PDB file of C-alpha atoms in Angstrom:
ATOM      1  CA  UNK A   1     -36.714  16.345  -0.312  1.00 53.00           C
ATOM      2  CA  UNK A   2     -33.580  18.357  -1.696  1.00 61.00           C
ATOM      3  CA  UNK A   3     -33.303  19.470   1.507  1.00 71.00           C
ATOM      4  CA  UNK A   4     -32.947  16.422   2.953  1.00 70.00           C
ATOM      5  CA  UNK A   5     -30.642  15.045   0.779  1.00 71.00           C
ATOM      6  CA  UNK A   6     -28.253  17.802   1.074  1.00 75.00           C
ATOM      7  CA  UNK A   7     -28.470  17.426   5.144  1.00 79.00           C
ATOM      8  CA  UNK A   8     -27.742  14.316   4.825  1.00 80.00           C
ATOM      9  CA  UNK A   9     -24.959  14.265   2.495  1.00 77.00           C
ATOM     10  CA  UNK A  10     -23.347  17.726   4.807  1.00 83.00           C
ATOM     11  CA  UNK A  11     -23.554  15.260   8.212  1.00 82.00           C
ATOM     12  CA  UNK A  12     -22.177  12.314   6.253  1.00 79.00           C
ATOM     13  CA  UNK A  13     -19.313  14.602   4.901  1.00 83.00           C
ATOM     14  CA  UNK A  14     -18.807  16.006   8.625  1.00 85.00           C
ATOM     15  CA  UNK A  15     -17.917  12.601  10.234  1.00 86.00           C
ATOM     16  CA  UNK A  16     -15.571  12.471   7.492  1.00 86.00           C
ATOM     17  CA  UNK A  17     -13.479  15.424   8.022  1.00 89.00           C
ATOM     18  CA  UNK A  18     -11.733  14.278  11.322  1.00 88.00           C
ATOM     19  CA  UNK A  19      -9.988  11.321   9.253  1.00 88.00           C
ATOM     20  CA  UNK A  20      -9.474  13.730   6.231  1.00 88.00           C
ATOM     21  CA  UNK A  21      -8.167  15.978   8.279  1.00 90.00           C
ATOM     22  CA  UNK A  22      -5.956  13.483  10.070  1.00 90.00           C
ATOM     23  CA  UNK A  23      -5.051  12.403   6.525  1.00 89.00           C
ATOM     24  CA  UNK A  24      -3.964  15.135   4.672  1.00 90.00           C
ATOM     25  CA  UNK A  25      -2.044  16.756   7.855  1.00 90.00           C
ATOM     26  CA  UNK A  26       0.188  13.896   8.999  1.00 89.00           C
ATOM     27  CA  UNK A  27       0.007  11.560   5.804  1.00 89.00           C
ATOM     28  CA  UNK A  28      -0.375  13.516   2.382  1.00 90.00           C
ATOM     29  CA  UNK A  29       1.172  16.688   3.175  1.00 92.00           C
ATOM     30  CA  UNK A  30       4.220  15.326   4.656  1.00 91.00           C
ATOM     31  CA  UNK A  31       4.875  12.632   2.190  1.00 91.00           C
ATOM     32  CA  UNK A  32       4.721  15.845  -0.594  1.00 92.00           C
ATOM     33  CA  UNK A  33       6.883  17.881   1.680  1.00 92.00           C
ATOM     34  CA  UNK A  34       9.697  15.151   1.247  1.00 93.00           C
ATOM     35  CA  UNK A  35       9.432  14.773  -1.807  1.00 94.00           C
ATOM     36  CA  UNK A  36       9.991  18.679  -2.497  1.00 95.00           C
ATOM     37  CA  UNK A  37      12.609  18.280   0.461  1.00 94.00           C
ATOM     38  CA  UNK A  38      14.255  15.974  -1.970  1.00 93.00           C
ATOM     39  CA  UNK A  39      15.701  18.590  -4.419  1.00 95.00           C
ATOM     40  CA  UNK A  40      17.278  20.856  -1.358  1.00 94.00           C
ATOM     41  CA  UNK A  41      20.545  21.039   0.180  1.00 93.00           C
ATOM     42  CA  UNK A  42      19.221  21.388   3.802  1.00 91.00           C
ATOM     43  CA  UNK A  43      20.920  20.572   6.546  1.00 88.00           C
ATOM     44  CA  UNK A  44      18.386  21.356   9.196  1.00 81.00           C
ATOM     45  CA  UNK A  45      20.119  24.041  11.015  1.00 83.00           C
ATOM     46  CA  UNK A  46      20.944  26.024   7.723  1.00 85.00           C
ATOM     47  CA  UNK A  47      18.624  27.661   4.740  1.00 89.00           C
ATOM     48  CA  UNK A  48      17.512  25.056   2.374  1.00 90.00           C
ATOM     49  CA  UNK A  49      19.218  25.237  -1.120  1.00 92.00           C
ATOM     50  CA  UNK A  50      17.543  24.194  -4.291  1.00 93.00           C
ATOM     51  CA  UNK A  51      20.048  21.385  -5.868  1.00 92.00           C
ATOM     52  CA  UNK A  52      17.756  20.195  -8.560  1.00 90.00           C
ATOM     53  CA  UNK A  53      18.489  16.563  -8.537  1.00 90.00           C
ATOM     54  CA  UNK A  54      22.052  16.794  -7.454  1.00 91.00           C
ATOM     55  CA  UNK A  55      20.734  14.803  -4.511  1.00 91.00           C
ATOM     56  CA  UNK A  56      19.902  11.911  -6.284  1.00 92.00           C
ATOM     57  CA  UNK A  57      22.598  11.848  -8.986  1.00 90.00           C
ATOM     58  CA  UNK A  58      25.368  11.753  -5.985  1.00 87.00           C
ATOM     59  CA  UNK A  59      23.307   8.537  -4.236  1.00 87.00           C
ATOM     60  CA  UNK A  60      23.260   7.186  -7.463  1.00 86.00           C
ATOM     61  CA  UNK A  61      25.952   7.781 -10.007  1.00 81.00           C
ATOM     62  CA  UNK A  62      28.566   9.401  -8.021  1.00 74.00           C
ATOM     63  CA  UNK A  63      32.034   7.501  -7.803  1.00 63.00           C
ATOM     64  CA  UNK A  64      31.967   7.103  -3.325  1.00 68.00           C
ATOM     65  CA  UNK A  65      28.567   6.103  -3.481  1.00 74.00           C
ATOM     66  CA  UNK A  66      27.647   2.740  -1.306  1.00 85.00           C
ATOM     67  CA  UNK A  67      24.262   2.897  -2.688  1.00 87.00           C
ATOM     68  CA  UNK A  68      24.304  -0.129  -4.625  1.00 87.00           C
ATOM     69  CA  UNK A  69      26.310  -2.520  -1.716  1.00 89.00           C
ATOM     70  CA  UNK A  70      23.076  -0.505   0.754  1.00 91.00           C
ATOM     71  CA  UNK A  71      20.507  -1.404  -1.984  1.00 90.00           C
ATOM     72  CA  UNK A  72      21.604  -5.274  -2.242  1.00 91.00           C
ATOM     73  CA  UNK A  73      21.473  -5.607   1.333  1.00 91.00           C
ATOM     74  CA  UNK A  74      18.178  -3.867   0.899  1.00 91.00           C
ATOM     75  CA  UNK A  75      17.267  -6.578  -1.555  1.00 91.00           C
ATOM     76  CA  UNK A  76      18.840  -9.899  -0.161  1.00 93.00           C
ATOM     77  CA  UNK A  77      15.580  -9.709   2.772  1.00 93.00           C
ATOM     78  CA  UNK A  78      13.377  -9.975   0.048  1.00 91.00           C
ATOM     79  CA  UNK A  79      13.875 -13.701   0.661  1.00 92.00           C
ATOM     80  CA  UNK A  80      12.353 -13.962   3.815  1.00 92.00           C
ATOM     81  CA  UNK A  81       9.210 -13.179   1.938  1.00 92.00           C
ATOM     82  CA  UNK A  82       8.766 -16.411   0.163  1.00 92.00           C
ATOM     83  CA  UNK A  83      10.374 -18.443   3.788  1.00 94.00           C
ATOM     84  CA  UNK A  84       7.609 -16.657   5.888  1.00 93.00           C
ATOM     85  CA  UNK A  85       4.879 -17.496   3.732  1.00 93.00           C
ATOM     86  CA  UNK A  86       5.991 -21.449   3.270  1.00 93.00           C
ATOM     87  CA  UNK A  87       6.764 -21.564   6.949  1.00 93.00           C
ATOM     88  CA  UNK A  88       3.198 -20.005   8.191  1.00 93.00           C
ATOM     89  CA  UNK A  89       1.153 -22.321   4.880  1.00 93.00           C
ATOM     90  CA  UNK A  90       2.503 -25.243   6.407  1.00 91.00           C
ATOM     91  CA  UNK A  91       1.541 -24.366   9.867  1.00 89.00           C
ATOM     92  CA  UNK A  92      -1.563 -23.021   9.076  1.00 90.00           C
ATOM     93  CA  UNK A  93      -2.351 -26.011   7.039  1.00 89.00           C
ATOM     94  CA  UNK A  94      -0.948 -28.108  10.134  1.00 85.00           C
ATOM     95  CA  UNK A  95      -3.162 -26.466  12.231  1.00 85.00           C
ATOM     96  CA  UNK A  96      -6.401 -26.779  10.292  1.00 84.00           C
ATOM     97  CA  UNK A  97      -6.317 -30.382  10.109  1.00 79.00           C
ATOM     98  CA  UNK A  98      -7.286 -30.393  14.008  1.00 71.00           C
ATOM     99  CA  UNK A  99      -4.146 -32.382  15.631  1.00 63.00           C
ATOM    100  CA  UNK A 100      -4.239 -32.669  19.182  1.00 59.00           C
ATOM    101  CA  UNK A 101      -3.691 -29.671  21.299  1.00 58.00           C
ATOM    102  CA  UNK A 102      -4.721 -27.124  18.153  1.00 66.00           C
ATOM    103  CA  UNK A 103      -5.343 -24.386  21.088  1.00 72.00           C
ATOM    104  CA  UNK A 104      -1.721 -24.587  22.157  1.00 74.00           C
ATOM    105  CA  UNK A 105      -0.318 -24.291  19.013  1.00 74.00           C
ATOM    106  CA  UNK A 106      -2.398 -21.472  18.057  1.00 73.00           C
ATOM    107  CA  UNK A 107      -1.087 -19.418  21.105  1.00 76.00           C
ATOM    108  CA  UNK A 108       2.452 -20.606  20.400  1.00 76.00           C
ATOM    109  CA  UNK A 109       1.708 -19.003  16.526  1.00 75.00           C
ATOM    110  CA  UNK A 110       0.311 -15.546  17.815  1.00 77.00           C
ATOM    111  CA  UNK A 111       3.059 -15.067  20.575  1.00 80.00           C
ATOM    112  CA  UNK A 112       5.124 -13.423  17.983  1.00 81.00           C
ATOM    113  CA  UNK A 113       2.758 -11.637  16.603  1.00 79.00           C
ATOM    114  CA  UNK A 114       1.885  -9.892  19.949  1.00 81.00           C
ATOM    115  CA  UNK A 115       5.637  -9.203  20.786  1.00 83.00           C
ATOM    116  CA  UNK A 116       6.907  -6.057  19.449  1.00 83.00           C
ATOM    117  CA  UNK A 117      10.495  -6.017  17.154  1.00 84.00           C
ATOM    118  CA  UNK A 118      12.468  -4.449  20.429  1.00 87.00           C
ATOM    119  CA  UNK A 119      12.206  -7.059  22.473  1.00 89.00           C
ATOM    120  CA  UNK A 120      12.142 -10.024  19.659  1.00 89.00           C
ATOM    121  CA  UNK A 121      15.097  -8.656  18.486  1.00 90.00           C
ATOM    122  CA  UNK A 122      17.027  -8.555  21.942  1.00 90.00           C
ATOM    123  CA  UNK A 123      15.783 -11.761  22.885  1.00 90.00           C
ATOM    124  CA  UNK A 124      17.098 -12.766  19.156  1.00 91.00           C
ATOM    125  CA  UNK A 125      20.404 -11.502  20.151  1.00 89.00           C
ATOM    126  CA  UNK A 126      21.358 -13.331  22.692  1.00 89.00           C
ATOM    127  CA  UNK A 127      20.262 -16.675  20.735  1.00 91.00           C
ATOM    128  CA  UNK A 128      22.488 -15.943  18.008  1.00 90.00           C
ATOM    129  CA  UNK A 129      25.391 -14.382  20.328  1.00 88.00           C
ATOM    130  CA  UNK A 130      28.848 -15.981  18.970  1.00 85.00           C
ATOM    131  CA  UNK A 131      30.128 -17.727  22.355  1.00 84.00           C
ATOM    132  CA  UNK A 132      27.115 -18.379  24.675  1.00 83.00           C
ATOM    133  CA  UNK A 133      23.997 -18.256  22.535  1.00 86.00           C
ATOM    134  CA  UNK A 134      21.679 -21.539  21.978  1.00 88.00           C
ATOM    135  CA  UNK A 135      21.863 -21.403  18.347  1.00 89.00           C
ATOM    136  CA  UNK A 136      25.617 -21.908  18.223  1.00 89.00           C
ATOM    137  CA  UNK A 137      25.502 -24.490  21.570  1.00 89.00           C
ATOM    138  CA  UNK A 138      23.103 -26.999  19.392  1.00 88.00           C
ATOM    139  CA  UNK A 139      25.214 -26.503  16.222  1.00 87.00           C
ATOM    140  CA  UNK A 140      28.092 -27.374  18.791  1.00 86.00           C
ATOM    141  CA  UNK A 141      26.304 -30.353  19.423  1.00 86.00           C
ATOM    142  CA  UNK A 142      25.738 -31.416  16.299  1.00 83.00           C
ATOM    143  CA  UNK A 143      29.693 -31.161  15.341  1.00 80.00           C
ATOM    144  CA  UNK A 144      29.816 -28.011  13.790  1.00 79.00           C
ATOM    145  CA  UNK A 145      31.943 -24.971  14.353  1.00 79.00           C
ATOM    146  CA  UNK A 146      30.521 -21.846  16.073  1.00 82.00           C
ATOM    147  CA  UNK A 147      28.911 -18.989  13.474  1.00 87.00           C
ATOM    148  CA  UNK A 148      29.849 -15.296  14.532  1.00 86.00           C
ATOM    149  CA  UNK A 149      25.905 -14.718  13.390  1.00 87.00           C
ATOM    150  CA  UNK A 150      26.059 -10.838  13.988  1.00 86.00           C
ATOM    151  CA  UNK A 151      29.715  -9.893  13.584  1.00 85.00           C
ATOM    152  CA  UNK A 152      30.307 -11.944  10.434  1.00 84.00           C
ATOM    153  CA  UNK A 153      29.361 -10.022   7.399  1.00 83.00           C
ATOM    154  CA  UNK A 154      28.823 -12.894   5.759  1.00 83.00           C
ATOM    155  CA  UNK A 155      26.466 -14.283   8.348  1.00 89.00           C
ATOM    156  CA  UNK A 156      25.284 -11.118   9.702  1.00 90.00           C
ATOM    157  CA  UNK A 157      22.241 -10.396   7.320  1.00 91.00           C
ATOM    158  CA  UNK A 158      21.185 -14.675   7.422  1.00 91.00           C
ATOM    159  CA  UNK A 159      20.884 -14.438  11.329  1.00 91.00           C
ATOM    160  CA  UNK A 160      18.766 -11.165  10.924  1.00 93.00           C
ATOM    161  CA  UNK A 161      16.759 -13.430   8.342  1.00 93.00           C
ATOM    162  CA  UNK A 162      16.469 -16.154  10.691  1.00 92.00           C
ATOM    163  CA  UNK A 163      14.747 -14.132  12.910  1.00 91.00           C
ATOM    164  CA  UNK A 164      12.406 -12.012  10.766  1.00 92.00           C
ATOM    165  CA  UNK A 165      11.015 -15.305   8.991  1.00 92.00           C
ATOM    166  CA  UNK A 166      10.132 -16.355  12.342  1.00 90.00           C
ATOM    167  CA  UNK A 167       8.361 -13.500  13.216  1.00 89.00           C
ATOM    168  CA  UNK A 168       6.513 -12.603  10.029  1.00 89.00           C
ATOM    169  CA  UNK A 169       5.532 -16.496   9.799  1.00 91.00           C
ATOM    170  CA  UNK A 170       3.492 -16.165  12.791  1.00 89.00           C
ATOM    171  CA  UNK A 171       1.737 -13.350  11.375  1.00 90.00           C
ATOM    172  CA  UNK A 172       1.241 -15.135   7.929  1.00 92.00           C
ATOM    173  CA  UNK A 173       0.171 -18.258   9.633  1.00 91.00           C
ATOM    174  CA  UNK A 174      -3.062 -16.861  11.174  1.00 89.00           C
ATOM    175  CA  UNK A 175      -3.589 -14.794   8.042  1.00 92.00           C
ATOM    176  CA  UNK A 176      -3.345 -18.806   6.520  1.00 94.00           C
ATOM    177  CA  UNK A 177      -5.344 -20.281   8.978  1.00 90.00           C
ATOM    178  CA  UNK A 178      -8.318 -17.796   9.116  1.00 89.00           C
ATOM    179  CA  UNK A 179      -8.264 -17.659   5.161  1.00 92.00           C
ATOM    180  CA  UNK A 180      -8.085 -22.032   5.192  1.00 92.00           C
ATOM    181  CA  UNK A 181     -10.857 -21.830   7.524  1.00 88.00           C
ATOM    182  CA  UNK A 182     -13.138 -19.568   4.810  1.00 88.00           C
ATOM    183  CA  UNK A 183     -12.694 -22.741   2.125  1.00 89.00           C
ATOM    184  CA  UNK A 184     -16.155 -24.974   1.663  1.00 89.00           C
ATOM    185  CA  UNK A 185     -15.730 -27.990   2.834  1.00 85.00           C
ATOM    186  CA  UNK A 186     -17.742 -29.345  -0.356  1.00 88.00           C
ATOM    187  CA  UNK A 187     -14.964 -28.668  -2.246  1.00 86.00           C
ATOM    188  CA  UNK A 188     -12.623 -31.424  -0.561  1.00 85.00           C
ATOM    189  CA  UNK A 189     -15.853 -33.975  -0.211  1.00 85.00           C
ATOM    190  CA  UNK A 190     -16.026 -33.318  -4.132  1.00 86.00           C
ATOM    191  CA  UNK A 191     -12.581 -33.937  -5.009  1.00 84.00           C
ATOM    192  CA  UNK A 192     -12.421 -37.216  -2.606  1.00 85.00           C
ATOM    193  CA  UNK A 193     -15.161 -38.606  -4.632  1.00 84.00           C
ATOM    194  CA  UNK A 194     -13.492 -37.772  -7.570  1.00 81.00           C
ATOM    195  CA  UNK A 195     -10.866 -39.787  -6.283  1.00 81.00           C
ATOM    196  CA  UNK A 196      -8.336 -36.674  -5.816  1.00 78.00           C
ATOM    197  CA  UNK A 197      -5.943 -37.472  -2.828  1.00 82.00           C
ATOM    198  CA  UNK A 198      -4.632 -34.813  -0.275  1.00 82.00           C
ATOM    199  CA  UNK A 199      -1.430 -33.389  -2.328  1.00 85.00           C
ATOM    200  CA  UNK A 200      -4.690 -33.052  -5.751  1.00 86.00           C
ATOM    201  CA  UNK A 201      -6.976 -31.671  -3.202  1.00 86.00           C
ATOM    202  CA  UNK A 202      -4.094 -29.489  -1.827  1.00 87.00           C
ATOM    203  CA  UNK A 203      -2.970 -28.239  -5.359  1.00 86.00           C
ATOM    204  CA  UNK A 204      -6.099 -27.905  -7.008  1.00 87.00           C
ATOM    205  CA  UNK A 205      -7.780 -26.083  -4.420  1.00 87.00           C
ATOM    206  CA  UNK A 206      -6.106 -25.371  -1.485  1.00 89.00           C
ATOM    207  CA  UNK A 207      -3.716 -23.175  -3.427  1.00 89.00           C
ATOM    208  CA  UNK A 208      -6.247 -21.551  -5.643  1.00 88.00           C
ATOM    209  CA  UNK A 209      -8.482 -20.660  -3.316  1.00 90.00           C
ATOM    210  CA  UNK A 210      -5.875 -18.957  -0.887  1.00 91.00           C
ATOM    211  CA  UNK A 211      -4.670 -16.721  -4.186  1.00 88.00           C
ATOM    212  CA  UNK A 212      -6.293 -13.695  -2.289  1.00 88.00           C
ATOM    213  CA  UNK A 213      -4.257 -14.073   0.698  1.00 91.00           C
ATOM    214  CA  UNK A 214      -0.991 -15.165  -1.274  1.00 89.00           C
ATOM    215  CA  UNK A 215      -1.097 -11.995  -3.027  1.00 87.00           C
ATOM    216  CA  UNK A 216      -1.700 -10.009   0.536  1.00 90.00           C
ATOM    217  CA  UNK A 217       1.323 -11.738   2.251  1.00 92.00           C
ATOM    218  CA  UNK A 218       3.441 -11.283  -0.292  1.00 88.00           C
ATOM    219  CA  UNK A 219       3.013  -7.439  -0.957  1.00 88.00           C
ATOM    220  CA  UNK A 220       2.746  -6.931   2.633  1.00 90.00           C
ATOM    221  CA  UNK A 221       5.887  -9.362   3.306  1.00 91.00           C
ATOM    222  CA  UNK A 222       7.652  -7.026   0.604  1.00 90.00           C
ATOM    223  CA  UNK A 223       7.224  -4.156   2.072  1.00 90.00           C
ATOM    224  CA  UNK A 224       8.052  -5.058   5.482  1.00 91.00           C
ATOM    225  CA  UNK A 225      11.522  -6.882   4.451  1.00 92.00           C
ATOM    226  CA  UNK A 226      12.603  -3.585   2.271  1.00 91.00           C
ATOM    227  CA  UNK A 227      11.986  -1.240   5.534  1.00 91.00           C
ATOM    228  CA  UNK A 228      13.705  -3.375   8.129  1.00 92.00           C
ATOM    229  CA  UNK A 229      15.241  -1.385  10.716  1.00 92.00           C
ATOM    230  CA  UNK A 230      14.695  -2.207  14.549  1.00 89.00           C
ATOM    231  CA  UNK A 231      15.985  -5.297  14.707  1.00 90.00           C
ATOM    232  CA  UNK A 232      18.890  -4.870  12.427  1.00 91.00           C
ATOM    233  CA  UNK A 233      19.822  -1.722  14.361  1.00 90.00           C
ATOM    234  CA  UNK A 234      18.967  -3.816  18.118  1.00 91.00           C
ATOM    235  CA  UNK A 235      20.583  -7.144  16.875  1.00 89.00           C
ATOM    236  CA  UNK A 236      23.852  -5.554  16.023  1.00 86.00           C
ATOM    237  CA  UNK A 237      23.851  -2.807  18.374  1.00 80.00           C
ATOM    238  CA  UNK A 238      23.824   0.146  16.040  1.00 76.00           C
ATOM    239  CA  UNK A 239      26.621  -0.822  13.960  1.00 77.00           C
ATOM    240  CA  UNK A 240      24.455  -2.686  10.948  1.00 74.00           C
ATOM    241  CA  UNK A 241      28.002  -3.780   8.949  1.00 78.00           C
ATOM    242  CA  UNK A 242      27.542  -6.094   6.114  1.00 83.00           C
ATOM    243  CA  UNK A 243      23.574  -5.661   7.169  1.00 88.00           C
ATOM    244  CA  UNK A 244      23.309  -1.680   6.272  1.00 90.00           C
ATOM    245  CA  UNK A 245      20.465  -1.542   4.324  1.00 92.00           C
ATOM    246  CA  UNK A 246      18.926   1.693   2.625  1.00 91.00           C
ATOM    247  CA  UNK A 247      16.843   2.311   5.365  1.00 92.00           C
ATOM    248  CA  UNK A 248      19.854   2.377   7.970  1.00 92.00           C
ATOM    249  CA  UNK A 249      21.188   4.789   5.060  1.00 91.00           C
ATOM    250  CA  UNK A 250      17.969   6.642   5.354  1.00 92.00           C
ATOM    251  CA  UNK A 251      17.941   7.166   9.181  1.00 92.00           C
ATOM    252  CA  UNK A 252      22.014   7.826   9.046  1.00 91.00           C
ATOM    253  CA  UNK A 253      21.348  10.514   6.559  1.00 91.00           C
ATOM    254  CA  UNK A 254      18.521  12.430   8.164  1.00 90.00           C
ATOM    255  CA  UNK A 255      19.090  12.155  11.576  1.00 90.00           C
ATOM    256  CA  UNK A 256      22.573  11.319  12.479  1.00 89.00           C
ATOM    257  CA  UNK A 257      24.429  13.552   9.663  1.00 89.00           C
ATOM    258  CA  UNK A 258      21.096  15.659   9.252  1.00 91.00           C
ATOM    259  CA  UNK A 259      21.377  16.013   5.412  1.00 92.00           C
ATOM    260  CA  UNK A 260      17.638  15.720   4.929  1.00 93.00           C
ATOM    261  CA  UNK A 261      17.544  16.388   1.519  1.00 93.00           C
ATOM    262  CA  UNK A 262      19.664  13.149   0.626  1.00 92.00           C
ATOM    263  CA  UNK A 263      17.574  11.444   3.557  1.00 92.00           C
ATOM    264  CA  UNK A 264      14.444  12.296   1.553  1.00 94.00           C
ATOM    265  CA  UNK A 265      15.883  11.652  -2.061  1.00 94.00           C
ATOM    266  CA  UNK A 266      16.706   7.996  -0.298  1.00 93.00           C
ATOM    267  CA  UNK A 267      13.411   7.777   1.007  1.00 93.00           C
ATOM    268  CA  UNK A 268      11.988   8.374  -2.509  1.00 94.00           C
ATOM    269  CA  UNK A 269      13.878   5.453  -3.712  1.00 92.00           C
ATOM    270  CA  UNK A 270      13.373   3.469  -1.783  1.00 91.00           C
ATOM    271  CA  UNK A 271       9.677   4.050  -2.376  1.00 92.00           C
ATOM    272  CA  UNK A 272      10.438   3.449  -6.378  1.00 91.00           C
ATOM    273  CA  UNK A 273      12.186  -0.061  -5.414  1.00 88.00           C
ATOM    274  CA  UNK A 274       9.355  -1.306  -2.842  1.00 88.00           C
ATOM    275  CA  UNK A 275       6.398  -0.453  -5.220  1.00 88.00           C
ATOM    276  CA  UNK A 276       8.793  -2.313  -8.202  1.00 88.00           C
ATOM    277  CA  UNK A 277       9.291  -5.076  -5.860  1.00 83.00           C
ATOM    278  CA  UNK A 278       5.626  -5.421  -4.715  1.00 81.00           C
ATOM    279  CA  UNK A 279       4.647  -5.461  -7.873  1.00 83.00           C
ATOM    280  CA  UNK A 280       7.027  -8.188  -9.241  1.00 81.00           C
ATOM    281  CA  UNK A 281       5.897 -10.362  -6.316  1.00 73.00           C
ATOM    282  CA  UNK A 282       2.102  -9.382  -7.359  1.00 75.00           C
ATOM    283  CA  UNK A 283       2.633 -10.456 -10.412  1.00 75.00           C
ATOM    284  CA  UNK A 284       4.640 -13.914 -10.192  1.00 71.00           C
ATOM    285  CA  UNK A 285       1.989 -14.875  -6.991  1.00 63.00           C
ATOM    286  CA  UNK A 286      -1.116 -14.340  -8.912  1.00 59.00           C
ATOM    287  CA  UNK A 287       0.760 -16.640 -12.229  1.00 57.00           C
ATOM    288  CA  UNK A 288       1.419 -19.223 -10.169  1.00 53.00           C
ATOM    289  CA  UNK A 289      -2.435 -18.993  -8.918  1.00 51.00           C
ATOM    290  CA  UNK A 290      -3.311 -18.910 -12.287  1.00 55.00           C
ATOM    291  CA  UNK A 291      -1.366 -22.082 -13.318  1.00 55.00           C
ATOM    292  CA  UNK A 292      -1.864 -24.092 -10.291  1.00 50.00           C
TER     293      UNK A 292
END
């Protein structure tokens, strides 16, 4: 019986080992190797030098640094979080109610979603481009002047935005939809005899009940706003100007100046700010479950 046992715990433990395996060589022990990376002076082509945390005292404190200006940029896509997830409830919602021609709209949703950020971006580009894009011809139309979207630093980053909320809200909306789909109807026939109308109904259970996937899309949202990089990169063809987040600092660090010690110190902190950040949006999602 023991022996048994024991057989079967060594051939369940065996079909483990390829992911474990997988895990700890490309996951685990690189992520530890940067962080040890992190406290060297290497430049790739020379002898690592320990440097303590010089590395992240001159990102941080020292009087040239751009790290805060790279950090706000950083930040400033957090708001596409809270955009993308109104933009795909609404459509998901939209959706659920069965309109007419529900299949179309579905595969107009999950185009995006199929499309990788290369060719969104360049396709992106040319709507937002300053003299012949469609963006600026219908806000010609409508009276206004033309916006130099991805030349204008104070544009630049809103036109990135633009693009990423539409994007990530075709993502979120069939996270919405499949998650609106999982609701008992009971619930509505219940609240209908109570009386409740569709904005009750919505508030009092739509919104509760979708807490799970609230809290998913916004962590995940989080984390995919603070390491934006293709399309910022595509869209303003490698010169990211008022758009140069941390991660642009990251990849011009490592692998254009090849100081991978302040690459990996970045990379670190970045890590601190997206767990902080995912955590913040965590935390105010789940209240307002809690109080809706």
């Amino acid at each position: 019986m023991i022996r048994a046992a024991s057989r079967q715990a060594l051939t369940g433990y065996a079909f483990l080992l390829p992911g474990l395996a997988g895990f700890l060589l490309f996951t685990l022990i690189p992520v530890l190797g940067s962080f040890l990376i992190s406290f060297f002076d290497w430049k790739l082509f020379s002898s690592p030098v320990f440097v303590d945390t010089a590395n992240y005292a001159r990102l941080l404190t020292s009087a040239g640094s751009r790290f805060g200006a790279y950090a706000g940029n950083s930040l400033f896509f957090l708001i596409v979080v809270p955009l993308e997830m109104g933009v795909a409830l609404t459509a998901a919602y939209l959706l659920n109610e069965r309109p007419a021609g529900t299949l179309l709209f579905k595969v107009m949703f999950f185009i995006p979603v199929v499309f990788s950020a290369v060719p969104v971006a360049l396709v992106w580009g040319y709507l937002l481009d300053t003299e012949h894009g469609l963006v600026n011809n219908l806000l010609a139309l409508a009276g206004t002047g033309k916006i130099a979207w991805l030349y204008d630093p104070a544009w630049i980053k809103r036109g990135i935005a633009l693009m990423t909320v539409w994007q990530g809200s075709a993502f979120g909306t069939i996270i919405y939809y499949a998650a609106l789909q999982g609701i008992p109807d009971q619930l509505y026939e219940v609240a209908r005899l109570d009386g409740a109308g569709r904005w009750a109904a919505f508030r009092g259970i739509t919104l509760p009940m979708l807490l799970p996937t609230h809290v998913f899309l916004a962590v995940t949202g989080v984390i995919g706003a603070l390491q934006l990089f293709a399309p910022i990169v595509i869209m303003t063809h490698g010169d990211a100007g008022g758009a140069h987040t941390l991660m642009i600092e990251l990849y011009t660090k490592a692998y254009q100046e090849f100081s991978m010690g302040e690459g990996a110190a970045i990379a670190w902190i970045l890590f601190a700010v997206i767990a902080a950040a995912s955590a913040l949006f965590w935390r105010s999602t789940a209240w307002r479950g809690d109080n809706a």
